[in-house]
CSV table of C-alpha atoms and ligand atoms in Angstrom, one decimal:
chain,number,residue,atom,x,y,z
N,1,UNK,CA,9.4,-7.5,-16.6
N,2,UNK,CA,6.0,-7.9,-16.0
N,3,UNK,CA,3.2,-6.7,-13.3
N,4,UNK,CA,-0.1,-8.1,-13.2
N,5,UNK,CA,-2.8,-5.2,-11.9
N,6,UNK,CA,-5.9,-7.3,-10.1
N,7,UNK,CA,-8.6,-4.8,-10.0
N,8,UNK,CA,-8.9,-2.4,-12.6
N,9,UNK,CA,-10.5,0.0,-10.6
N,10,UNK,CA,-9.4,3.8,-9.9
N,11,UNK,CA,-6.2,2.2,-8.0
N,12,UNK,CA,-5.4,-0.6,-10.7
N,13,UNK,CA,-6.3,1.8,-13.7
N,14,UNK,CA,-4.1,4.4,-12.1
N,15,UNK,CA,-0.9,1.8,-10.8
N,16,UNK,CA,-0.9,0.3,-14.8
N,17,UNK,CA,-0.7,3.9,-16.3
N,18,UNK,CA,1.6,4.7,-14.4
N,19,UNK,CA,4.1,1.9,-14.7
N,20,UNK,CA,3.7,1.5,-18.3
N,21,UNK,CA,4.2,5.2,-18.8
N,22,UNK,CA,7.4,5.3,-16.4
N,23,UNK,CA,8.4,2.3,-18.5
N,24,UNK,CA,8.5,0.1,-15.4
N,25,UNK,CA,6.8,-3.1,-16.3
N,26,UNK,CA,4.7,-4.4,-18.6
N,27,UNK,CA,1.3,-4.7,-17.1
N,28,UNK,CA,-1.8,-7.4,-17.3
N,29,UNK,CA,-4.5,-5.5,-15.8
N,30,UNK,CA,-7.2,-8.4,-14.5
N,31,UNK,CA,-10.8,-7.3,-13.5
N,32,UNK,CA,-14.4,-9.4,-12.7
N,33,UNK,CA,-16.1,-7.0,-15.0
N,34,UNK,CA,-16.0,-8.1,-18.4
N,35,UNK,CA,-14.5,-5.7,-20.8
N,36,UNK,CA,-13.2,-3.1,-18.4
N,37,UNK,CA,-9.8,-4.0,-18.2
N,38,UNK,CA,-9.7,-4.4,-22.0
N,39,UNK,CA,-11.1,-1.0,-22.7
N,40,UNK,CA,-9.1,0.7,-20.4
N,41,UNK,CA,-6.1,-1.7,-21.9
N,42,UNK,CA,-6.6,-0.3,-24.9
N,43,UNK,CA,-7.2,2.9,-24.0
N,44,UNK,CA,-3.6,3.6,-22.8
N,45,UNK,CA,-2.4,1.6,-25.2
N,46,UNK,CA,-3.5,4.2,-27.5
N,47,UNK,CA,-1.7,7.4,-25.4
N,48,UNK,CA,1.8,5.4,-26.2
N,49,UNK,CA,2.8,7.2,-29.0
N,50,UNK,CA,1.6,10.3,-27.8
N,51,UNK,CA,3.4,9.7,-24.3
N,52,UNK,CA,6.2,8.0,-25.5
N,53,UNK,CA,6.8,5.0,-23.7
N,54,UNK,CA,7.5,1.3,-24.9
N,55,UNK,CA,5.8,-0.7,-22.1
N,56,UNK,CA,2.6,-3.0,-23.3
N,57,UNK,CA,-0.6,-3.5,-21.3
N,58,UNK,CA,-3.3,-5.8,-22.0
N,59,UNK,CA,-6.5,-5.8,-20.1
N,60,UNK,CA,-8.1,-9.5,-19.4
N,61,UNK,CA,-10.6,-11.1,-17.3
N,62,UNK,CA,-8.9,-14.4,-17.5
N,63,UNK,CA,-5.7,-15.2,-14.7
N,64,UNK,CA,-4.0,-17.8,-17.1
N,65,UNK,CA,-3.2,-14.4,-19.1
N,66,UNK,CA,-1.1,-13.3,-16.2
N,67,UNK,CA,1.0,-16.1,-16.4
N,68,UNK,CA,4.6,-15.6,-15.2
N,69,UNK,CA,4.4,-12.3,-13.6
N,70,UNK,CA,7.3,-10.8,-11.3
N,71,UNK,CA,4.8,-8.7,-9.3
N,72,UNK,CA,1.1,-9.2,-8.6
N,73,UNK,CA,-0.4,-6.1,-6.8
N,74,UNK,CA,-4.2,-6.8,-5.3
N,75,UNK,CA,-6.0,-3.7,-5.7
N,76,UNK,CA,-9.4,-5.4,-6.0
N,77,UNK,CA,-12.4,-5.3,-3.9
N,78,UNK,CA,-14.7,-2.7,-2.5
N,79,UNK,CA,-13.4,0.8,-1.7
N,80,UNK,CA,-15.5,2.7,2.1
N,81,UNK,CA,-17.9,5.1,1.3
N,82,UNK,CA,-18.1,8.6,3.7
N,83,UNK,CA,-18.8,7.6,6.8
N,84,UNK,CA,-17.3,3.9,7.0
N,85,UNK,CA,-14.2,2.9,8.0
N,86,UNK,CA,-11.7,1.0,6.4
N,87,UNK,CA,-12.7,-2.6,8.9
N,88,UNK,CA,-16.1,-1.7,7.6
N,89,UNK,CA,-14.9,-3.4,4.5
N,90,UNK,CA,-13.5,-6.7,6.0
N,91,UNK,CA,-16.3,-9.5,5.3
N,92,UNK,CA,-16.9,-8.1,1.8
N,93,UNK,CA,-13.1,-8.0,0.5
N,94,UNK,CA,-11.8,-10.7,2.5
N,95,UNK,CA,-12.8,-13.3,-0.1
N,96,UNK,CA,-12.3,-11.5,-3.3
N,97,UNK,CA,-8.6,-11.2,-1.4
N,98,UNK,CA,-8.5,-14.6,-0.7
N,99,UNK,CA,-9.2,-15.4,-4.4
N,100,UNK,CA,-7.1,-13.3,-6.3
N,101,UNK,CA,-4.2,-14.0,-4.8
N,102,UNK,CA,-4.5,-17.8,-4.9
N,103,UNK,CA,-5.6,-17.3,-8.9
N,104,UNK,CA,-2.6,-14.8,-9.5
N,105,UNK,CA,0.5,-16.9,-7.6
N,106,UNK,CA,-0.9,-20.3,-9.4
N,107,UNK,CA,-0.3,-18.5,-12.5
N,108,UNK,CA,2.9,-16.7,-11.3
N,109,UNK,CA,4.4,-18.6,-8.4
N,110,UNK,CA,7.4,-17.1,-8.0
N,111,UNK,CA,5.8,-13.4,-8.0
N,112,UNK,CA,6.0,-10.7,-5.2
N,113,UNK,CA,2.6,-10.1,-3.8
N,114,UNK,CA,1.9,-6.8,-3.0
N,115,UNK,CA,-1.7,-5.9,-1.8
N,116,UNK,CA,-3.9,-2.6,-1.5
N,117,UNK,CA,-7.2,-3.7,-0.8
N,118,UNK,CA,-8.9,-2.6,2.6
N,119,UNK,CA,-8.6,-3.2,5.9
N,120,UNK,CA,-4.8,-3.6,4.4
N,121,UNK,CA,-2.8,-5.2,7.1
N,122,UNK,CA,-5.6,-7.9,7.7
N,123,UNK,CA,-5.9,-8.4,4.1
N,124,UNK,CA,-1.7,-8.7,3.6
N,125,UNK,CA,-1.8,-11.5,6.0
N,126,UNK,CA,-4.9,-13.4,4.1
N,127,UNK,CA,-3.2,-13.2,0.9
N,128,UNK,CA,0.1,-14.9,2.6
N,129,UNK,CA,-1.8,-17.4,4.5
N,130,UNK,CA,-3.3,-18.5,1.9
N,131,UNK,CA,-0.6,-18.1,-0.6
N,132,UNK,CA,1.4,-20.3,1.8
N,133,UNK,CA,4.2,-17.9,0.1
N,134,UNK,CA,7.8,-17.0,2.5
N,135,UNK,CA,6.4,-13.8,4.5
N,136,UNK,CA,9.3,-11.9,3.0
N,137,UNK,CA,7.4,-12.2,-0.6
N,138,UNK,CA,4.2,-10.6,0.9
N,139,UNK,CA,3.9,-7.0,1.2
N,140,UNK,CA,1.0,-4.4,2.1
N,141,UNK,CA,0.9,-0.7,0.7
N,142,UNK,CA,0.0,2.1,3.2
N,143,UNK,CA,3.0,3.1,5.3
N,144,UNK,CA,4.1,5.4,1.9
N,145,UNK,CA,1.1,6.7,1.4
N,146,UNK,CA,0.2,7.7,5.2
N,147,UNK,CA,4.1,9.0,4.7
N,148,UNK,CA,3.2,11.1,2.1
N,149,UNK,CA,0.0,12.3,2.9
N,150,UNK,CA,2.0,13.5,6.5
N,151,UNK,CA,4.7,14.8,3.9
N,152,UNK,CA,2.3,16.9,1.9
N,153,UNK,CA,0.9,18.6,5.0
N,154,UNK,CA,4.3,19.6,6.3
N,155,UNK,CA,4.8,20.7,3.4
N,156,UNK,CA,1.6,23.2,3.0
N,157,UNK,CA,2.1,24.2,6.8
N,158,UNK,CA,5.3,25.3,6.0
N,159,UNK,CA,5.3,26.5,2.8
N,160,UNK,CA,8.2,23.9,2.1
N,161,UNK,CA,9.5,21.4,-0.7
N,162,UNK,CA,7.6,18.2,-0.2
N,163,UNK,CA,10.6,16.2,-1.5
N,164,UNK,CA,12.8,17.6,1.2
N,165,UNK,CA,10.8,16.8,3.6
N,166,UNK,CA,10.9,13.0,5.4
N,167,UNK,CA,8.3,11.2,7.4
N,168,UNK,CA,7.9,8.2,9.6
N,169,UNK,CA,4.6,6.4,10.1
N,170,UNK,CA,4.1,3.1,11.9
N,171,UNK,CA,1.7,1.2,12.3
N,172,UNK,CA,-1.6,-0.4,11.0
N,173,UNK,CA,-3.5,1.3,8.3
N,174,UNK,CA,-6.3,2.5,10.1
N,175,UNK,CA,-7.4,5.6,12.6
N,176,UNK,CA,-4.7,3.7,15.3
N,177,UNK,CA,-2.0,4.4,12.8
N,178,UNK,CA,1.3,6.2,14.3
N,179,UNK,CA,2.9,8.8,12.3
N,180,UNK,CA,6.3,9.8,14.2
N,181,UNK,CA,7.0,13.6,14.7
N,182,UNK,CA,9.7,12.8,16.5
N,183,UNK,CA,11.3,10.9,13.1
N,184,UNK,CA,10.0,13.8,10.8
N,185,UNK,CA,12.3,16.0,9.2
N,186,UNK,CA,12.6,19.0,6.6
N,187,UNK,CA,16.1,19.1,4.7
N,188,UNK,CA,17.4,17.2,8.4
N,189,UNK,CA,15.9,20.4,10.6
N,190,UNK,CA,13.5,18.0,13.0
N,191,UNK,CA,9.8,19.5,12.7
N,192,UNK,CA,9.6,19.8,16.2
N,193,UNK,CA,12.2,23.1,16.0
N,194,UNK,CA,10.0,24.3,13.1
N,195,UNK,CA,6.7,24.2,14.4
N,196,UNK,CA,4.9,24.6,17.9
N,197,UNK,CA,3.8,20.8,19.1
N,198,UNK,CA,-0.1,22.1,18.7
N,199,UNK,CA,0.3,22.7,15.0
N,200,UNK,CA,2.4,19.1,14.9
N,201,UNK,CA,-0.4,17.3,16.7
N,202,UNK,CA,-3.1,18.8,14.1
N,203,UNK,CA,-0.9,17.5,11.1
N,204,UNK,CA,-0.9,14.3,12.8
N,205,UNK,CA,-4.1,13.7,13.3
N,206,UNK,CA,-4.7,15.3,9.8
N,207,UNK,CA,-2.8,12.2,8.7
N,208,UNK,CA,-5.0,9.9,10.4
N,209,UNK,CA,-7.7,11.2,8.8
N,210,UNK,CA,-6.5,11.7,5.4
N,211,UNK,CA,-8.2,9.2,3.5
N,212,UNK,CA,-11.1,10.3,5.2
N,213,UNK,CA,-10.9,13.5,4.2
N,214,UNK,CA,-10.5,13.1,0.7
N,215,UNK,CA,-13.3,10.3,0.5
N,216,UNK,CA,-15.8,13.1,2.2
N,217,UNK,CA,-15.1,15.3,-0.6
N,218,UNK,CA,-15.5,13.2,-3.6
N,219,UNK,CA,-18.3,11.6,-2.4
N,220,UNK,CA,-18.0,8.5,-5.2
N,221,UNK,CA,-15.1,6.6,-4.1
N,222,UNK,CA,-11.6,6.7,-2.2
N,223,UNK,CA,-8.1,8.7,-3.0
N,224,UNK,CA,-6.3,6.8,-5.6
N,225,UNK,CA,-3.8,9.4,-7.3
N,226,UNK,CA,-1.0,9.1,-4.7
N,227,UNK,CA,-2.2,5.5,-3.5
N,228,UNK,CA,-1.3,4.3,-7.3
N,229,UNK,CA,2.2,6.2,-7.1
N,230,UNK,CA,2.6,5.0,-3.7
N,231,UNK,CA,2.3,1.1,-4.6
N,232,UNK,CA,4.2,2.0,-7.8
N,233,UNK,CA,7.2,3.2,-5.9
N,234,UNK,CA,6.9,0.2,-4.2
N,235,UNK,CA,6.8,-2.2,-7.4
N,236,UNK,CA,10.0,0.0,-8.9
N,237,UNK,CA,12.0,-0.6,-5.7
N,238,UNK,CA,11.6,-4.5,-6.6
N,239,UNK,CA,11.4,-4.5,-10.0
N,240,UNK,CA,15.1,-2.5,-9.8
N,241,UNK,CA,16.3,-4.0,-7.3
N,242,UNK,CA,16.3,0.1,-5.4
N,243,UNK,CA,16.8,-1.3,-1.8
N,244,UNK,CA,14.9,1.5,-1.1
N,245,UNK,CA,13.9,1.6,2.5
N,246,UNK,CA,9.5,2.2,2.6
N,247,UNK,CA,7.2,1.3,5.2
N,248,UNK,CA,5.3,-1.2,4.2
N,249,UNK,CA,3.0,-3.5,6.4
N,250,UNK,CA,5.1,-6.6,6.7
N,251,UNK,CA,5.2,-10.2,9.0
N,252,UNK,CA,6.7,-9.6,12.5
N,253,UNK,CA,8.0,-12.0,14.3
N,254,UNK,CA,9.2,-10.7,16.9
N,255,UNK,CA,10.4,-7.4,16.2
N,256,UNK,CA,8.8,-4.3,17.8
N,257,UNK,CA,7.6,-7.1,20.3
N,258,UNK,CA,5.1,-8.3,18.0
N,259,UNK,CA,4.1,-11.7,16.6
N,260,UNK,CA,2.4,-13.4,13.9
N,261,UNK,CA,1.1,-10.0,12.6
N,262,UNK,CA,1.5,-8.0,9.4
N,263,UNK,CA,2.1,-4.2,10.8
N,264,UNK,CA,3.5,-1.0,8.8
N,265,UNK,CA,7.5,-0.9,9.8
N,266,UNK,CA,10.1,0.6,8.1
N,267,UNK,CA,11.5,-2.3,5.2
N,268,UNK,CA,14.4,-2.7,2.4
N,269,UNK,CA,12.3,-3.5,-0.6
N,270,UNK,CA,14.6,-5.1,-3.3
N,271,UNK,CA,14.0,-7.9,-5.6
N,272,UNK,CA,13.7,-10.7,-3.0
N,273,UNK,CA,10.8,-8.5,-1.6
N,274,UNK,CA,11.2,-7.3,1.9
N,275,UNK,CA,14.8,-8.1,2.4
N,276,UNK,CA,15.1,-6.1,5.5
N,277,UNK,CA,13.0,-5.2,8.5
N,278,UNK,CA,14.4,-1.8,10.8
N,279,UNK,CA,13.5,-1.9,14.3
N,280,UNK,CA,13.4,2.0,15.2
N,281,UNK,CA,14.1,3.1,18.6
N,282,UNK,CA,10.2,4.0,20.4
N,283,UNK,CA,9.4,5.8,23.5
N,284,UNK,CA,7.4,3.1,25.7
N,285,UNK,CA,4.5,5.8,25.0
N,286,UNK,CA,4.5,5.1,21.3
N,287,UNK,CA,5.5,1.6,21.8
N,288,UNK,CA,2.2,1.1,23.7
N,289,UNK,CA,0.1,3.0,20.6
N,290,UNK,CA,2.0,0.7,18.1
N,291,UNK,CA,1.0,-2.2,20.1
N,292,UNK,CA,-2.7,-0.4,20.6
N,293,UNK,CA,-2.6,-0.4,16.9
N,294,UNK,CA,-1.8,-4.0,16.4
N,295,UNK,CA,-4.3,-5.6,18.7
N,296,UNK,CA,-7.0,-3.5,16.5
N,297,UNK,CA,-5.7,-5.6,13.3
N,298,UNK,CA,-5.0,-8.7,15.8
N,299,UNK,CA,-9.0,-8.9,16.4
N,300,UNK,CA,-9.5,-8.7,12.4
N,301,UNK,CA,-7.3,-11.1,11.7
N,302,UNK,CA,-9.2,-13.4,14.0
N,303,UNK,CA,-12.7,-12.3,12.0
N,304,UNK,CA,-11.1,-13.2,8.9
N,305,UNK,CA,-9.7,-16.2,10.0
N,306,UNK,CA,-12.8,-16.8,11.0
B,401,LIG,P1,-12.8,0.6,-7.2
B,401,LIG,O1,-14.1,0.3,-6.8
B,401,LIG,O2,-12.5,1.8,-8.1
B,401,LIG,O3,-12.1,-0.6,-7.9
B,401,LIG,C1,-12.2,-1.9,-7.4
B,401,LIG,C2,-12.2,-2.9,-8.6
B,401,LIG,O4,-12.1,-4.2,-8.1
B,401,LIG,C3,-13.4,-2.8,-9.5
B,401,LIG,O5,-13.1,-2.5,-10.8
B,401,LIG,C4,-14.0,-4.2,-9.3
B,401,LIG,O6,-14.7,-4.7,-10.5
B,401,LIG,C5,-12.8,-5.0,-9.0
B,401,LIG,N1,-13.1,-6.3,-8.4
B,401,LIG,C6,-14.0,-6.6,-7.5
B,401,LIG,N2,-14.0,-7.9,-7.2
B,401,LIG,C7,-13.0,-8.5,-7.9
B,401,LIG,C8,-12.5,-9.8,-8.1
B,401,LIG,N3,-13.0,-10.8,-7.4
B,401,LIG,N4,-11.5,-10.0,-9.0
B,401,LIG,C9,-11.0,-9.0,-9.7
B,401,LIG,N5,-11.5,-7.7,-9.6
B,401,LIG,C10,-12.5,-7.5,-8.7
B,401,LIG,O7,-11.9,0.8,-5.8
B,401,LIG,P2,-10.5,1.5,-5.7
B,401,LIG,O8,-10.6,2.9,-5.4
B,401,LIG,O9,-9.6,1.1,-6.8
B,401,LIG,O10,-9.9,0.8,-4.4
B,401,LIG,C11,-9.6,-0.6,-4.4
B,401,LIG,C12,-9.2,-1.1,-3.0
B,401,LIG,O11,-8.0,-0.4,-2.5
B,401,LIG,C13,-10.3,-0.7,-1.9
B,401,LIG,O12,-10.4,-1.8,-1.0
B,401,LIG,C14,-9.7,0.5,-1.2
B,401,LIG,O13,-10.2,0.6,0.1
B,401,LIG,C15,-8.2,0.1,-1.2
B,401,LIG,N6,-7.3,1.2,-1.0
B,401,LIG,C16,-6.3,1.0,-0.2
B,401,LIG,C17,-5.3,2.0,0.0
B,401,LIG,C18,-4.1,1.7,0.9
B,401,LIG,O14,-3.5,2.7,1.3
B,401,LIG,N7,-3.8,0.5,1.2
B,401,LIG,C19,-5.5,3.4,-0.6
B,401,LIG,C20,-6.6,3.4,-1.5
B,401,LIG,C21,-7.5,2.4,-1.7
């Protein structure tokens, strides 16, 4: 099995570690910047023996070298800095999008695409329009992350076990996004008979602002720890064939009342890609701030389209 890694940035350095070292793929880590992905190739190719693993990685700037990949994750282009948000980003990554996943699907056309870059849901449906690719092959990573980040602060409210706790957000992968409370629980106990709706709404809006908050802190760059595990979860459920069920931004036509549009629903990722789409149940109040949500990646979409 192998992955190709475009953009060996902190995401793409962090994503190849950690599927070499889990012994999920080999990886082809591809980067503009000549020598980067080569050094950093070599670099973990050099913690194998230590870490014990038997998956190769090679580092190119070249996309022939990624021929006949199974999955091709986009992590390339620019990353906000404090201050902007993630739209901020749109005319910059839209055509290095564009680009690399044209380059990486000539090379490996029967790959699953899944893309990172910013503003992700507009940048998911570039890379399938362009690709031309079935929309069930095309796949954008924030719904796991947004999860976990509403996971982790559960978790620190509470004092709990993040990995019994379960979360639930919808929607585009911006400030409109919509984690669920209602769909949030800890070892099946709802959180809303665990914690007064004040402290809920503070998490949530915690989560909104999560890559925010981390970005304000380190000053150089965005979070890319648990956005590198958060794609790689997504890579394994393919690669494995896990029929795990992630949100993940993915084409809607016509569920949740939406059309034409790549939005963050709940999906069965198995080695088809998304191989199936749940339609949870929504209050028409959060039915309206899903739809809110979508029109504010509709209106990229057009820009991009552009
Ligand atoms: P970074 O700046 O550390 O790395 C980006 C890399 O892309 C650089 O190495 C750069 O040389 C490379 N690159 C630029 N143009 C390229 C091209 N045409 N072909 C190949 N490589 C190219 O940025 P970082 O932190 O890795 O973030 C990458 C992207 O992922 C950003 O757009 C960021 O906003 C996004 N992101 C998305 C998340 C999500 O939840 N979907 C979470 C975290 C980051």
């Amino acid at each position: 099995l192998q992955v190709t890694v475009v953009g060996a940035g902190n995401v793409g350095r962090t994503l190849a570690q950690r599927l070499v070292q889990k012994n999920v793929a080999n990886v082809v880590l591809l980067d503009i910047v000549p020598g980067l992905p080569q050094g950093i190739a070599l670099d973990l190719m050099s913690a194998q023996s230590v870490e014990e693993y038997d998956n190769k990685i090679v580092g190119t700037n070249e996309y022939e070298a990624t021929a006949g990949s199974d999955v091709v994750v986009i992590t390339a282009g620019l990353p906000r800095k404090p201050g902007m948000s993630r739209d901020d980003l749109l005319g910059k990554n839209a055509n290095i999008v564009a680009q690399a996943a044209r380059e990486a699907l000539r090379y490996s056309p029967t790959a699953i695409l899944i893309v990172v870059t910013n503003p992700l849901d507009v940048m998911t449906y570039l890379a399938w329009k362009v690709t031309g690719l079935p929309p069930q092959r095309v796949i954008g990573m924030a719904g796991v992350l947004d999860s976990a980040r509403l996971k982790a602060f559960i978790a620190m409210k509470l004092g709990a076990c993040p990995s019994d706790i379960n979360t639930l957000v919808l929607g585009g992968h911006g400030d409109l996004m919509l984690p669920l409370p209602r769909y949030c629980t800890v070892s099946g106990v709802p959180i809303t008979e665990l914690m007064p709706s004040q402290t809920i709404a503070e998490l949530v809006e915690r989560t909104r602002n999560g890559g925010a908050e981390i970005a304000a802190l380190l000053q150089t760059g965005t979070a890319y720890y648990a956005p590198a595990s958060s794609a790689g979860v997504m890579v394994e459920s393919i690669l494995r064939n896990q029929s795990r069920i992630l949100p993940a931004a993915t084409y809607l036509d016509g569920m949740y009342g939406l059309k034409d549009i790549f939005l963050g629903v709940p999906c069965r990722l198995g080695c088809r890609g998304v191989e199936d789409i749940l339609e949870v149940q929504l209050t028409p109040e959060e039915k309206d701030a899903l739809h809110l949500s979508a029109e504010a990646v509709r209106r990229n979409i057009d820009v991009a389209l552009a």
